[in-house]
Every structure is written in C-alpha cells, then in structure tokens.
Amino acid sequence: MAGADGDDSLYPIAVLIDELRNEDVQLRLNSIKKLSTIALALGVERTRTELLPFLTDTIYDEDEVLLALAEQLGNFTMLVGGPEYVHCLLPPLESLATVEETVVRDKAVESLRKISQEHSPVDLEVHFEPLVKRLASGDWFTSRTSACGLFSVCYPRVSSTVKAEIRQHFRTLCSDDTPMVRRAAASKLGEFAKVLELDYVKSDIISLFTALASDEQDSVRLLAVEACVSIATLLPQEDLETLVMPTLRQAAEDKSWRVRYMVADKFSELQKAVGPEITKNDLVPAFQNLLKDCEAEVRAAAANKVKEFCENLPEDSREQIIMTHILPCVKELVSDTNQHVKSALASVIMGLSTILGKDNTIEHLLPLFLAQLKDECPEVRLNIISNLDCVNEVIGIRQLSQSLLPAIVELAEDAKWRVRLAIIEYMPLLAGQLGVEFFDEKLNTLCMAWLIDHVYAIREAATCNLMKLVEKFGAEWAQNTIVPKVLGMANDPNYLHRMTTLFCINALSEACGQDITTKQMLPVVLKMSNDQVANVRFNVAKSLQKIGPVLDSNALQSEVKPVLEKLATDTDMDVKYFAQEAISGTAAAKQIIFGILHLTALILPPNPEWTTTHLYSLGMFQVELVLVDQYKAVLGVHSLHHLTVQEGALQPRQAQAV
C-alpha cells in the first residue's frame, strides 16, 4: 500500500513531465499554467528539489510557453516554502532573463523584481546580487539588457561595498558596445537615479545622462530625455542650470525629430521639474521652437501641450509670456498644412480662454476659433465645438452667440451638402453645450429647416438629430417645441416633406412615449393614409408597424387595424404589400405569444397578485397579460396557459379544474 501511495504521489510530476515534452504546444502551455496546482500536490520540499531543477533544465521551448512560465514563477514564493526559500526561484528566472524573445525577458525581469522584495537583506547580497552581476557580465546582450532593470530594486538594501559594485556595473552598461544594452540602460536611468544618494546622482548619474543624451543612436538619446524628468526632480534648483539644462537644450534642438518629439511630449513634466525661473529663461524659447518645428509630428506634440504649458507658467508673468511668445506661434498653427497639428491644437486651444480672460479671448482667441470652426478637417471642427463650454464660461452666452454662432449658421447653410451634414452631426453636442433655452432661441429653426432640405441625406440626418435632441432635452420639450412643427409638415405640398413627417414620427415615437404618440402623432399618420401619393401611403403602413409597440391595444384595434385593412386593398401594389406586412405581424405575434405562454406556464408559480403586466411586443400589436382583481375569483386561473389571446389582448379562458 505504501508503494502504491508513493506511486500516486509521483503521478502529478509524471503528468507534468509528459505534457511538457508533448509535441503539442498547447498541451505544454496548459501544463505550465497548472504549475501552482502541481507544486501544491508535490509540497514545498519536492517543488524545490524536483520541480524547479526540471524547469530550469527545460527552458528551450516556444516563446508563449516560456512567457507563461516566467509569469507563474513570480507567484511561487509560498509554494517553495516562503521568503526563506525564495532564492530557489532565481535559477529558472535567470535563464528566462537571457532568452532572445523580448517579452519573455521582460516578464522574467518583472518576476525577479517582484520576488526581490521578498528576499532578506542577507539573502539579497548572497543570492540576488550575484545573479544581477552575472547578467550584467553576460556574453550575450540579452542578459545585459535584463540586468538594467534589476539594479534599482536591490541597490537600497545592500551594503556600501556592494552598492559601489552595482554603480560600476551600471556605468559599464551605459557605455556598452551594443545599442540595445545602452537603450535598456537609458530607459532605467531615471529609475536608478531615484534610489541613489544625491552625491552619487551628481557625480555618476549626470555624467551618464550627458553621455546617453549625446549617443550616436537617436533611440538612446530619446530615452535619455525621459530620464531627464526624474533627474531634474532630484537635484536642488541651483544645480539644474549647470548640470541638466545644457543637455536639455541640446535635446530640444536635436537633429533627430524623434528626440525633439520626446522633448515636446514630456514638456509639461520637464516644466514642473525645473521650476518657474528656468521655464521663463530657457523653456519658453525652446517651446516656441518646437511649435515651429519642421516636422509635423513634433508640432502636433507641442500643440497638444499648449494649454498645460500656459497653465504652469508663473502667475506674475503668465499673460505677458502667452501674449508675446506663445500666441503668435498658435496663430501660425491654426493655418498649419498638417491636419493632425490643427486637430491637436483645436483640442486644447479653447482652454486658453480661461487663462487669458474675457477681453483677450474676444480680441485674440475668437478669430482663431472662427477660423478653426470653418476648417475643412472635420476633426478640427469637432474639437472646437466639443469645447465651447470653456469659452462660454469666460465670455458668456450672448457674446458667444454674436461671434461663433453666425459661423455655425453659415456652415449649416453651406452650398455643399457634405458641409451641412457635418454640422448636423455636431448639433446634439452643441445643444448640450449651450442649453435648451439658448438652443430654442438660436438653433431650433435651423434644425427644422434641415428637414425640408433638397438632399435626402440631410433630411435623414436631421431626423436622427431630432431624436438625439429629444433624448437630451426630454419628451415635454419635444411636445411643446418639436412635435407641432413636425406634424405641421404633414400638410406640405411637397410629398417628400410629407414623407419626412412620417420618418420623424418613426424616430420620435419611442423617445416621446405612448401618450404623445397616441394623442398627437397617430391621428396625423392615420389621416395621411388618404394621401394621393402612393409613396406616402405605403410609408404610412410602415410607420404604423414601427410605432405599433408604443401604442396601447385599444388604439391598435379601433384605429390602426381598420386603416391597415383599408390600405391592404389599395390599388397600388407597394401600398398593399407593406399594409399586408404590417397586418401579418399580428398573426406572428399571436403564434409566438402562445409559445411563450405555454413555456412560462411551466416555469412561473401561480401568483394571484398579478395585475396588468406588459408581456411582449412584436410587429404591430402589443399583447398584455390581464389578470385584474375580478379574475382572481375565477377558479382555474392559476397559470398562464389558462389564458387565451383574443384580438391582441389576453383574456381568461373558461374555468377549469386544477
């Protein structure tokens, strides 16, 4: 029996080994993902002595398998016996940190950083720090790049002697012959600087930063710019000018646009790190140059930072700097040849109004807003309209209506229908920005005019626009403002406009609700069934089918059904077809309801408390389940299959014994 137990205990590891050696990659991957289960079955001692050595010896697999293994090992501390034995995880992770695939190495480094926090200071020096040295001295660049991410996690917790060795290894990697290693070192320079003592930051890190920022590879130089932010926050203000700014000025004028782009992208962070005085003296001219850069990508990145840069300027000189140095550059960007630059500027330029105040906004910014509002690029126009509330807060709604709204109206009446279409798409957004009162006063007429545009695409978009406006402002607003005007178009001499009335009713019925649809819209639709134009009549049939689910059953039976039956005998084939389609919805609804009732009867328990409950809507007719108080006395009405459908409404059947 003991032997059998021993065999059983070996079974999990045997399964794992078999699956790890299987030709099917998916099986090997699945086994790796089950490592924690296997480790639990084996126990901590056998996991350390058998499982981990096996894994270390078999790290020659597909990248996805190795990636899963690297991730699993980062969570293995308790499975090997806790922090006391966490160093047992280092050999397989060290091997994974040297593989060729970048994502596997990165995941192995991530797991190593995680378990480093679980090492005691003694174990860190005895086990972890030697691993870092081995990686940093490896023959292949892969191990050296991995080492760059491990210096910062072990440095704070080791002795002074070991710290000196770590600093020396990092210096060596920063000047490595392989660009990939220098890139990895540059990407971790700022992180490493944060854990160093200030004296070593000045003596070691600054020289490394300067060297990396002057590297022959632009991919290394741009990463040095990222490190600049971290380094600048560590240094006293008096040291920034001499230690950091020369290198930063050089990066802002670098021959590679990628480096200049990185400077522009990190500009706000650099501005906060170096403080107000250096910003005024050095960063303002540098920012101007970036806004005027010859590469569109750099200009776009800088334009995106305009508002943030201006907000962070010293208050005592903010307005003067913006008006003198920044605004002239912004004016040039408004008419930039690249649409991405204009779009980036449009997304932030409105925010300048809150910084510059009412007078400057009216005099200097409004003309720029107007120019961008008329830009041929739709994204530019959208970004301006999306941020109108910023300007509204500063100059007020009246001033806004006098300046920007005429331009919006002009675009809305543009001779090119695609321009009109673009403005319609922005109208719900604009309505939300301006509010219901201002919208009714200035833009309501415009929205209604689109409904009778000579281009169908405009009329269709205007119909969708009304639906969105009703969803935004509510049914009461629609009843008082929109519905009367829409219904008035039913008497228009142009049959296309009469059809637009039907399209609007289709779109608005659900948003307006049953009461408005039944009392105001339905009579107009029924009246239009006598229209002389067949296109209008068959659209009446389609509309009745569309709004049917919103109407109550009485209206459907007494008003809608007779009209549809009349249209079903129309002389026009299309009218007959769509009327019959609408009527056939009734029969289909009944068949489906019978099926639902039968199934529901088997599921729901008897419930004498049921009252009028909306059960199902399909096609033409709503079907309601009616079990009102008087039916409670009818013996046998305890389940849904004791009901029958009569003319679209459910009624109780003859009482049956239960």
XYZ file of C-alpha atoms in Angstrom:
658
model
C 0.000 0.000 0.000
C 2.866 2.282 0.879
C 4.329 1.606 -2.519
C 1.035 2.423 -4.161
C 0.857 5.674 -2.216
C 4.357 6.506 -3.367
C 3.403 5.887 -6.966
C 0.337 8.079 -6.583
C 2.431 10.919 -5.201
C 4.685 10.743 -8.249
C 1.767 10.914 -10.664
C 1.404 14.742 -10.806
C 5.073 15.285 -11.675
C 4.882 12.470 -14.212
C 1.890 14.112 -15.900
C 3.678 17.455 -15.935
C 6.839 15.986 -17.468
C 4.824 14.122 -20.086
C 2.894 17.234 -21.066
C 5.982 19.444 -21.078
C 7.608 17.018 -23.533
C 4.495 16.693 -25.663
C 4.757 17.846 -29.268
C 1.545 19.824 -28.905
C 2.447 23.375 -27.836
C -0.982 23.918 -26.324
C -0.548 20.912 -24.009
C 2.834 22.208 -22.870
C 1.309 25.648 -22.316
C -1.568 24.193 -20.312
C 0.824 22.253 -18.100
C 2.836 25.401 -17.360
C -0.351 27.215 -16.382
C -1.067 24.392 -13.904
C 2.324 24.666 -12.196
C 0.855 26.054 -8.989
C -1.508 23.069 -8.737
C 1.351 20.653 -9.362
C 3.504 22.439 -6.793
C 0.760 22.185 -4.185
C 0.421 18.469 -4.875
C 4.166 17.912 -4.578
C 4.695 20.033 -1.459
C 7.298 22.714 -0.883
C 10.315 20.425 -0.499
C 9.766 18.406 -3.674
C 8.894 21.604 -5.543
C 12.326 22.966 -4.598
C 14.291 19.763 -5.188
C 12.499 18.277 -8.220
C 10.155 20.689 -9.981
C 12.364 23.808 -10.144
C 15.516 21.954 -11.338
C 13.429 20.256 -14.014
C 12.028 23.600 -15.167
C 15.494 25.150 -15.194
C 16.803 22.359 -17.425
C 13.932 22.540 -19.928
C 13.919 26.246 -20.825
C 14.223 25.676 -24.557
C 10.618 25.951 -25.659
C 8.171 28.083 -27.610
C 8.060 31.711 -26.546
C 4.449 31.576 -25.348
C 5.309 28.642 -23.046
C 8.319 30.480 -21.629
C 6.239 33.634 -21.156
C 3.674 31.703 -19.115
C 6.477 30.091 -17.079
C 8.095 33.463 -16.308
C 4.748 34.808 -15.110
C 3.994 31.742 -12.958
C 7.346 31.787 -11.183
C 6.758 35.339 -9.951
C 3.908 33.997 -7.767
C 5.751 30.920 -6.451
C 7.162 32.286 -3.179
C 4.768 30.478 -0.850
C 4.872 27.318 -2.976
C 8.614 26.903 -2.334
C 8.378 27.494 1.425
C 8.071 31.266 1.783
C 10.650 34.103 1.786
C 13.268 31.889 3.418
C 13.498 29.754 0.259
C 12.539 32.328 -2.368
C 16.103 32.265 -3.729
C 15.295 28.825 -5.177
C 13.280 30.615 -7.863
C 16.295 32.552 -9.131
C 17.935 29.884 -11.387
C 14.945 29.338 -13.744
C 14.174 33.068 -13.851
C 17.828 33.843 -14.563
C 17.697 31.501 -17.546
C 14.468 33.093 -18.763
C 16.030 36.554 -18.446
C 18.622 35.599 -21.075
C 16.345 34.266 -23.833
C 16.121 36.017 -27.178
C 12.419 36.956 -27.131
C 11.957 40.414 -25.559
C 8.538 39.823 -23.977
C 9.813 36.703 -22.186
C 12.841 38.575 -20.838
C 10.668 41.475 -19.705
C 8.283 39.139 -17.890
C 11.216 37.320 -16.232
C 12.648 40.671 -15.071
C 9.210 41.657 -13.767
C 9.036 38.441 -11.730
C 12.602 38.901 -10.471
C 11.790 42.447 -9.335
C 8.720 41.095 -7.560
C 10.494 38.348 -5.639
C 13.471 40.607 -4.825
C 11.217 42.389 -2.327
C 10.728 39.063 -0.532
C 14.471 38.472 -0.014
C 16.001 39.417 3.310
C 18.946 41.862 3.069
C 21.346 38.953 3.701
C 19.764 36.743 1.023
C 19.733 39.699 -1.336
C 23.513 40.000 -1.120
C 24.137 36.251 -1.071
C 21.786 35.169 -3.863
C 20.140 38.061 -5.761
C 23.027 40.491 -6.200
C 25.350 37.804 -7.673
C 22.585 36.994 -10.200
C 22.471 40.670 -11.241
C 26.254 40.685 -11.668
C 26.170 37.530 -13.788
C 23.507 39.012 -16.036
C 25.384 42.330 -16.295
C 28.574 40.498 -17.291
C 26.919 38.069 -19.681
C 28.344 37.423 -23.148
C 25.015 37.987 -24.883
C 23.325 41.378 -24.977
C 20.065 39.745 -23.867
C 21.322 39.117 -20.332
C 22.869 42.589 -20.084
C 19.610 44.301 -21.093
C 17.758 42.302 -18.424
C 20.288 43.332 -15.775
C 19.458 47.018 -16.343
C 16.004 46.534 -14.837
C 17.289 44.903 -11.636
C 19.814 47.414 -10.263
C 17.249 49.762 -8.727
C 15.416 47.052 -6.746
C 18.468 45.661 -4.964
C 20.586 48.849 -4.527
C 18.758 50.370 -1.495
C 19.064 47.202 0.622
C 22.701 46.173 0.181
C 25.944 47.248 1.861
C 28.059 50.195 0.721
C 30.659 47.920 -0.864
C 28.039 46.125 -2.943
C 26.434 49.482 -3.846
C 29.719 50.637 -5.323
C 29.932 47.468 -7.412
C 26.351 47.959 -8.648
C 27.083 51.564 -9.678
C 30.159 50.386 -11.571
C 28.180 47.696 -13.410
C 25.539 50.257 -14.388
C 28.222 52.661 -15.684
C 29.646 49.845 -17.771
C 26.270 49.020 -19.307
C 25.628 52.699 -20.147
C 28.711 52.621 -22.368
C 28.144 49.105 -23.756
C 29.061 48.466 -27.383
C 25.572 47.170 -28.172
C 22.898 49.850 -28.780
C 20.183 47.611 -27.330
C 22.005 47.499 -23.985
C 22.523 51.274 -23.950
C 18.815 51.683 -24.736
C 17.884 49.467 -21.788
C 20.260 51.400 -19.507
C 18.873 54.755 -20.688
C 15.297 53.607 -20.058
C 16.196 52.714 -16.437
C 18.471 55.696 -15.757
C 15.777 57.818 -14.100
C 14.535 54.900 -12.007
C 18.086 54.097 -10.837
C 18.764 57.764 -10.049
C 15.810 57.832 -7.634
C 17.381 55.200 -5.337
C 20.892 56.699 -5.361
C 22.290 59.107 -2.801
C 22.293 62.749 -4.015
C 26.106 62.936 -4.159
C 26.226 59.944 -6.491
C 23.442 61.428 -8.603
C 25.629 64.465 -9.179
C 28.872 62.570 -9.653
C 27.724 59.450 -11.522
C 24.250 59.868 -12.966
C 24.761 63.316 -14.526
C 27.798 62.152 -16.482
C 25.916 59.045 -17.659
C 22.906 61.186 -18.598
C 25.087 63.547 -20.622
C 26.770 60.645 -22.415
C 23.500 58.887 -23.246
C 21.899 62.153 -24.423
C 24.795 62.506 -26.885
C 24.709 58.880 -28.052
C 25.035 58.195 -31.762
C 21.708 56.295 -31.718
C 18.616 58.509 -31.580
C 16.687 55.670 -29.903
C 19.093 56.012 -26.958
C 19.002 59.819 -26.910
C 15.205 59.996 -26.766
C 15.141 57.650 -23.744
C 17.628 59.938 -22.012
C 15.018 62.710 -22.315
C 12.599 60.614 -20.229
C 15.302 60.180 -17.585
C 15.811 63.946 -17.539
C 12.445 64.448 -15.817
C 13.367 62.131 -12.921
C 16.876 63.549 -12.568
C 15.660 67.159 -12.556
C 13.242 66.460 -9.691
C 16.102 65.073 -7.576
C 18.506 67.985 -7.918
C 18.440 71.281 -5.986
C 17.319 74.293 -8.037
C 20.797 75.832 -8.046
C 22.318 72.742 -9.699
C 19.798 72.409 -12.514
C 21.188 75.179 -14.682
C 24.704 73.763 -14.746
C 24.024 70.002 -14.599
C 20.804 69.454 -16.599
C 19.898 72.434 -18.772
C 22.811 72.256 -21.267
C 21.843 68.680 -22.127
C 18.128 69.532 -22.269
C 18.753 72.476 -24.621
C 20.762 70.150 -26.832
C 17.925 67.599 -26.889
C 15.343 70.261 -27.810
C 17.431 71.079 -30.888
C 18.483 67.509 -31.689
C 18.961 66.606 -35.344
C 16.559 63.666 -34.960
C 12.847 64.559 -34.958
C 12.157 61.587 -32.666
C 14.252 63.144 -29.903
C 12.580 66.532 -30.388
C 9.188 64.780 -30.333
C 10.065 63.183 -26.984
C 11.048 66.606 -25.594
C 7.711 68.045 -26.766
C 5.793 65.096 -25.351
C 7.449 65.423 -21.924
C 7.499 69.232 -21.915
C 4.920 69.798 -19.157
C 6.683 67.332 -16.872
C 10.037 68.989 -17.589
C 8.487 72.379 -16.897
C 7.286 71.290 -13.442
C 10.649 69.653 -12.671
C 12.878 72.644 -13.470
C 10.741 75.358 -11.856
C 9.468 78.816 -12.906
C 12.736 80.703 -13.384
C 14.312 78.213 -15.775
C 10.938 77.926 -17.526
C 10.905 81.661 -18.251
C 14.525 81.834 -19.347
C 15.019 78.545 -21.190
C 11.836 76.569 -21.751
C 9.739 79.335 -23.303
C 12.157 79.817 -26.251
C 12.524 76.036 -26.567
C 8.730 75.621 -26.650
C 8.451 78.279 -29.339
C 10.963 76.397 -31.467
C 9.052 73.136 -31.015
C 5.805 74.828 -32.105
C 7.630 75.966 -35.251
C 9.445 72.666 -35.848
C 9.879 71.488 -39.431
C 8.355 68.075 -38.595
C 4.564 67.874 -38.266
C 4.763 65.156 -35.577
C 6.812 67.456 -33.336
C 4.494 70.434 -33.926
C 1.468 68.263 -33.110
C 3.037 67.012 -29.857
C 3.941 70.584 -28.850
C 0.499 71.928 -29.835
C -1.098 69.319 -27.606
C 0.817 70.766 -24.640
C -0.060 74.448 -25.226
C -2.797 74.705 -22.598
C -0.890 72.722 -19.951
C 2.301 74.695 -20.582
C 0.469 78.022 -20.252
C -1.313 76.933 -17.061
C 2.017 76.077 -15.414
C 3.689 79.392 -16.247
C 4.470 81.736 -13.289
C 1.355 83.755 -12.464
C 3.150 87.094 -12.320
C 4.293 86.863 -15.945
C 1.870 84.294 -17.404
C -0.271 86.628 -19.513
C 2.717 88.551 -20.846
C 4.555 85.368 -21.877
C 1.480 83.932 -23.590
C 0.612 87.101 -25.480
C 4.199 87.845 -26.514
C 5.720 84.430 -27.156
C 3.086 81.676 -27.357
C 0.089 83.272 -29.083
C 1.966 84.265 -32.265
C 3.035 80.630 -32.698
C -0.509 79.439 -32.031
C -1.852 81.772 -34.743
C 0.503 80.173 -37.243
C -0.563 76.661 -36.243
C -4.241 77.464 -36.854
C -3.469 77.524 -40.578
C -0.907 74.703 -40.488
C -0.703 72.486 -43.552
C -0.978 69.295 -41.482
C -4.433 68.335 -40.200
C -3.043 66.407 -37.204
C -1.327 69.577 -35.986
C -4.532 71.616 -36.367
C -6.569 68.919 -34.673
C -4.164 68.701 -31.723
C -4.306 72.490 -31.320
C -8.111 72.567 -31.608
C -8.420 70.067 -28.756
C -6.691 72.444 -26.284
C -6.901 75.998 -27.659
C -10.317 76.694 -26.125
C -8.755 76.181 -22.692
C -6.626 79.299 -23.186
C -9.733 81.449 -22.767
C -9.927 80.671 -19.032
C -6.249 81.630 -18.671
C -6.320 84.874 -20.690
C -9.677 86.222 -19.551
C -12.643 87.775 -21.329
C -11.041 90.737 -23.114
C -8.082 88.816 -24.551
C -10.363 85.942 -25.556
C -12.683 88.241 -27.508
C -9.866 90.168 -29.152
C -7.298 87.450 -29.880
C -8.794 83.967 -29.478
C -12.254 84.273 -31.028
C -10.866 84.924 -34.536
C -8.794 81.738 -34.178
C -11.843 79.770 -33.036
C -13.783 81.044 -36.032
C -11.011 80.022 -38.412
C -10.898 76.522 -36.935
C -14.674 76.241 -36.947
C -14.535 76.710 -40.731
C -11.608 74.330 -41.193
C -12.001 71.702 -43.889
C -10.933 68.940 -41.479
C -13.977 67.573 -39.578
C -11.903 66.582 -36.544
C -10.779 70.192 -36.099
C -14.378 71.444 -36.204
C -15.496 68.743 -33.778
C -12.743 69.596 -31.279
C -13.783 73.251 -31.322
C -17.500 72.526 -30.883
C -16.750 69.961 -28.164
C -15.060 72.590 -26.002
C -17.379 75.572 -26.472
C -18.338 75.413 -22.793
C -14.823 76.654 -21.858
C -15.374 79.845 -23.859
C -18.972 80.162 -22.704
C -17.807 80.333 -19.062
C -15.442 83.201 -19.869
C -17.247 85.442 -22.364
C -20.881 84.490 -21.731
C -23.537 83.026 -23.966
C -24.511 86.325 -25.597
C -21.025 87.147 -26.752
C -20.634 83.575 -27.940
C -23.823 83.832 -29.981
C -22.664 87.051 -31.602
C -19.286 85.651 -32.614
C -19.231 81.881 -33.132
C -22.858 81.044 -33.841
C -23.067 83.068 -37.072
C -20.206 80.913 -38.353
C -22.085 77.754 -37.332
C -25.236 79.007 -39.071
C -23.207 79.884 -42.146
C -21.822 76.343 -42.265
C -25.281 74.919 -41.692
C -26.492 76.710 -44.823
C -23.399 75.977 -46.890
C -23.957 75.208 -50.580
C -22.039 71.927 -50.216
C -24.327 69.338 -48.678
C -21.454 67.452 -47.038
C -20.581 70.561 -45.014
C -24.209 70.855 -43.888
C -24.177 67.169 -42.981
C -21.082 67.615 -40.789
C -22.722 70.424 -38.806
C -25.888 68.360 -38.254
C -23.790 65.595 -36.702
C -22.371 68.086 -34.186
C -25.726 69.642 -33.290
C -26.656 67.367 -30.311
C -23.219 68.038 -28.846
C -23.629 71.776 -29.417
C -27.100 71.691 -27.854
C -25.683 70.090 -24.729
C -23.022 72.794 -24.529
C -25.439 75.718 -24.930
C -28.522 74.532 -23.043
C -32.174 74.228 -24.005
C -33.175 77.902 -23.777
C -30.380 79.156 -25.970
C -30.887 76.282 -28.380
C -34.582 77.104 -28.794
C -33.785 80.737 -29.411
C -30.946 80.368 -31.897
C -30.757 76.875 -33.391
C -34.209 75.309 -33.313
C -35.278 76.962 -36.557
C -32.112 75.740 -38.215
C -32.771 72.132 -37.188
C -36.308 72.280 -38.565
C -35.090 73.781 -41.836
C -32.869 70.751 -42.406
C -35.987 68.562 -42.501
C -37.021 70.104 -45.817
C -33.541 70.154 -47.380
C -33.453 69.121 -51.045
C -30.826 66.413 -50.290
C -32.200 63.185 -48.787
C -29.046 62.525 -46.721
C -29.573 65.873 -44.965
C -33.244 65.138 -44.238
C -32.316 61.702 -42.901
C -29.548 63.107 -40.674
C -31.900 65.867 -39.469
C -34.425 63.211 -38.407
C -31.762 61.379 -36.378
C -30.694 64.739 -34.960
C -34.223 65.411 -33.644
C -34.298 62.027 -31.927
C -30.991 62.755 -30.142
C -32.240 66.206 -29.120
C -35.404 64.728 -27.617
C -33.304 62.180 -25.711
C -31.220 65.088 -24.391
C -33.982 67.619 -23.575
C -36.898 65.291 -22.769
C -40.404 64.452 -24.004
C -42.018 67.583 -22.563
C -39.680 69.796 -24.577
C -40.436 67.730 -27.675
C -44.193 68.059 -27.142
C -44.014 71.838 -26.876
C -41.293 72.609 -29.397
C -40.661 69.876 -31.943
C -43.780 67.763 -32.401
C -46.132 70.587 -33.532
C -43.677 71.697 -36.216
C -43.066 68.144 -37.426
C -46.785 67.393 -37.622
C -47.379 70.656 -39.465
C -45.249 69.318 -42.326
C -47.930 66.695 -42.994
C -49.824 69.336 -44.985
C -46.789 70.418 -47.031
C -47.479 70.438 -50.799
C -44.185 68.588 -51.420
C -44.735 64.845 -50.900
C -41.059 64.413 -49.893
C -41.630 66.722 -46.952
C -44.811 64.833 -46.005
C -42.773 61.630 -46.008
C -40.229 63.313 -43.742
C -43.055 63.800 -41.234
C -43.524 60.023 -41.150
C -39.786 59.407 -40.781
C -39.687 61.841 -37.857
C -42.653 60.144 -36.180
C -40.889 56.779 -36.552
C -37.784 58.192 -34.864
C -39.529 60.194 -32.136
C -42.319 57.818 -31.048
C -40.221 55.783 -28.634
C -38.447 58.820 -27.153
C -41.719 60.740 -26.733
C -43.622 57.869 -25.158
C -47.101 56.357 -25.517
C -49.200 59.364 -24.534
C -47.743 61.819 -27.052
C -47.555 59.186 -29.782
C -51.186 58.082 -29.346
C -52.785 61.501 -28.880
C -50.743 63.690 -31.232
C -48.795 61.623 -33.741
C -51.179 58.742 -34.503
C -54.085 60.912 -35.798
C -51.739 62.578 -38.286
C -50.390 59.238 -39.521
C -53.926 57.856 -39.949
C -55.001 60.970 -41.850
C -52.047 60.587 -44.211
C -53.323 57.141 -45.237
C -55.602 59.036 -47.659
C -52.685 60.829 -49.313
C -52.805 60.981 -53.105
C -49.171 59.856 -53.460
C -48.632 56.101 -53.166
C -45.146 56.572 -51.664
C -46.704 58.408 -48.748
C -49.400 55.768 -48.256
C -47.034 52.800 -48.118
C -44.837 54.747 -45.691
C -47.945 55.187 -43.552
C -48.207 51.383 -43.384
C -44.533 51.114 -42.444
C -44.929 53.835 -39.811
C -47.932 52.129 -38.231
C -45.883 48.947 -37.962
C -42.969 50.897 -36.497
C -44.926 52.818 -33.821
C -47.218 49.883 -33.010
C -45.249 48.682 -29.962
C -45.564 52.158 -28.411
C -49.363 52.331 -28.794
C -51.902 50.771 -26.414
C -54.015 47.814 -27.544
C -57.256 49.815 -27.767
C -55.777 52.247 -30.269
C -54.358 49.377 -32.265
C -57.688 47.592 -32.518
C -60.014 50.520 -33.007
C -57.861 52.882 -35.105
C -54.796 51.220 -36.607
C -56.212 47.893 -37.726
C -59.059 49.341 -39.874
C -56.649 51.671 -41.646
C -54.243 48.842 -42.408
C -57.064 46.677 -43.726
C -58.107 49.537 -45.983
C -54.529 50.001 -47.253
C -54.309 46.254 -47.881
C -56.924 46.723 -50.635
C -55.168 49.736 -52.168
C -54.782 49.906 -55.939
C -51.012 50.376 -55.647
C -49.045 47.144 -55.304
C -46.422 48.601 -52.941
C -49.064 50.005 -50.606
C -50.860 46.633 -50.493
C -47.571 44.813 -49.825
C -46.490 46.939 -46.864
C -50.002 47.008 -45.388
C -50.178 43.195 -45.524
C -46.693 43.038 -43.970
C -47.942 45.123 -41.069
C -51.082 43.047 -40.626
C -49.168 39.772 -40.756
C -47.278 40.938 -37.699
C -50.458 40.304 -35.722
C -50.646 36.617 -36.581
C -46.932 36.140 -35.977
C -47.254 37.852 -32.624
C -50.090 35.577 -31.598
C -48.223 32.405 -32.538
C -45.128 33.429 -30.622
C -47.169 34.544 -27.616
C -48.896 31.141 -27.445
C -45.472 29.501 -27.348
C -44.236 31.899 -24.672
C -47.383 31.386 -22.600
C -47.025 27.628 -22.698
C -43.365 27.726 -21.657
C -43.957 30.347 -18.985
C -46.781 28.321 -17.505
C -44.293 25.554 -16.817
C -41.834 27.919 -15.138
C -43.801 30.530 -13.176
C -45.652 29.512 -9.977
C -49.311 30.563 -9.500
C -49.466 34.196 -8.357
C -52.855 35.724 -7.514
C -51.239 39.155 -7.086
C -50.556 39.675 -10.784
C -52.028 42.861 -12.233
C -51.748 44.338 -15.746
C -48.253 43.328 -16.829
C -46.609 44.172 -20.121
C -45.589 40.798 -21.541
C -44.474 41.089 -25.094
C -44.387 43.457 -28.068
C -43.908 42.285 -31.613
C -44.539 43.885 -35.001
C -47.969 45.545 -34.966
C -49.652 44.707 -31.669
C -48.812 44.872 -28.000
C -50.025 41.880 -26.040
C -50.841 42.443 -22.415
C -51.378 39.926 -19.676
C -54.544 40.981 -17.884
C -55.179 39.408 -14.513
C -57.093 42.073 -12.653
C -58.744 41.670 -9.292
C -62.042 40.364 -10.626
C -60.254 37.423 -12.313
C -58.866 36.225 -9.004
C -62.297 34.808 -8.211
C -62.388 32.759 -11.409
C -61.475 29.216 -10.489
C -58.632 27.802 -12.505
C -56.828 30.998 -13.497
C -53.668 29.927 -11.682
C -51.260 29.664 -14.588
C -50.612 31.376 -17.859
C -51.792 28.502 -20.024
C -55.324 29.123 -18.702
C -55.450 32.308 -20.788
C -56.224 32.836 -24.441
C -55.351 35.570 -26.908
C -58.372 37.450 -28.236
C -57.798 40.341 -30.627
C -54.330 41.122 -29.299
C -55.200 41.031 -25.578
C -55.074 38.106 -23.174
C -58.367 37.060 -21.555
C -59.132 34.273 -19.051
C -60.464 31.036 -20.508
C -63.451 29.145 -19.160
C -62.707 27.998 -15.623
C -61.056 24.599 -15.454
C -60.455 22.260 -12.590
C -56.866 22.301 -11.449
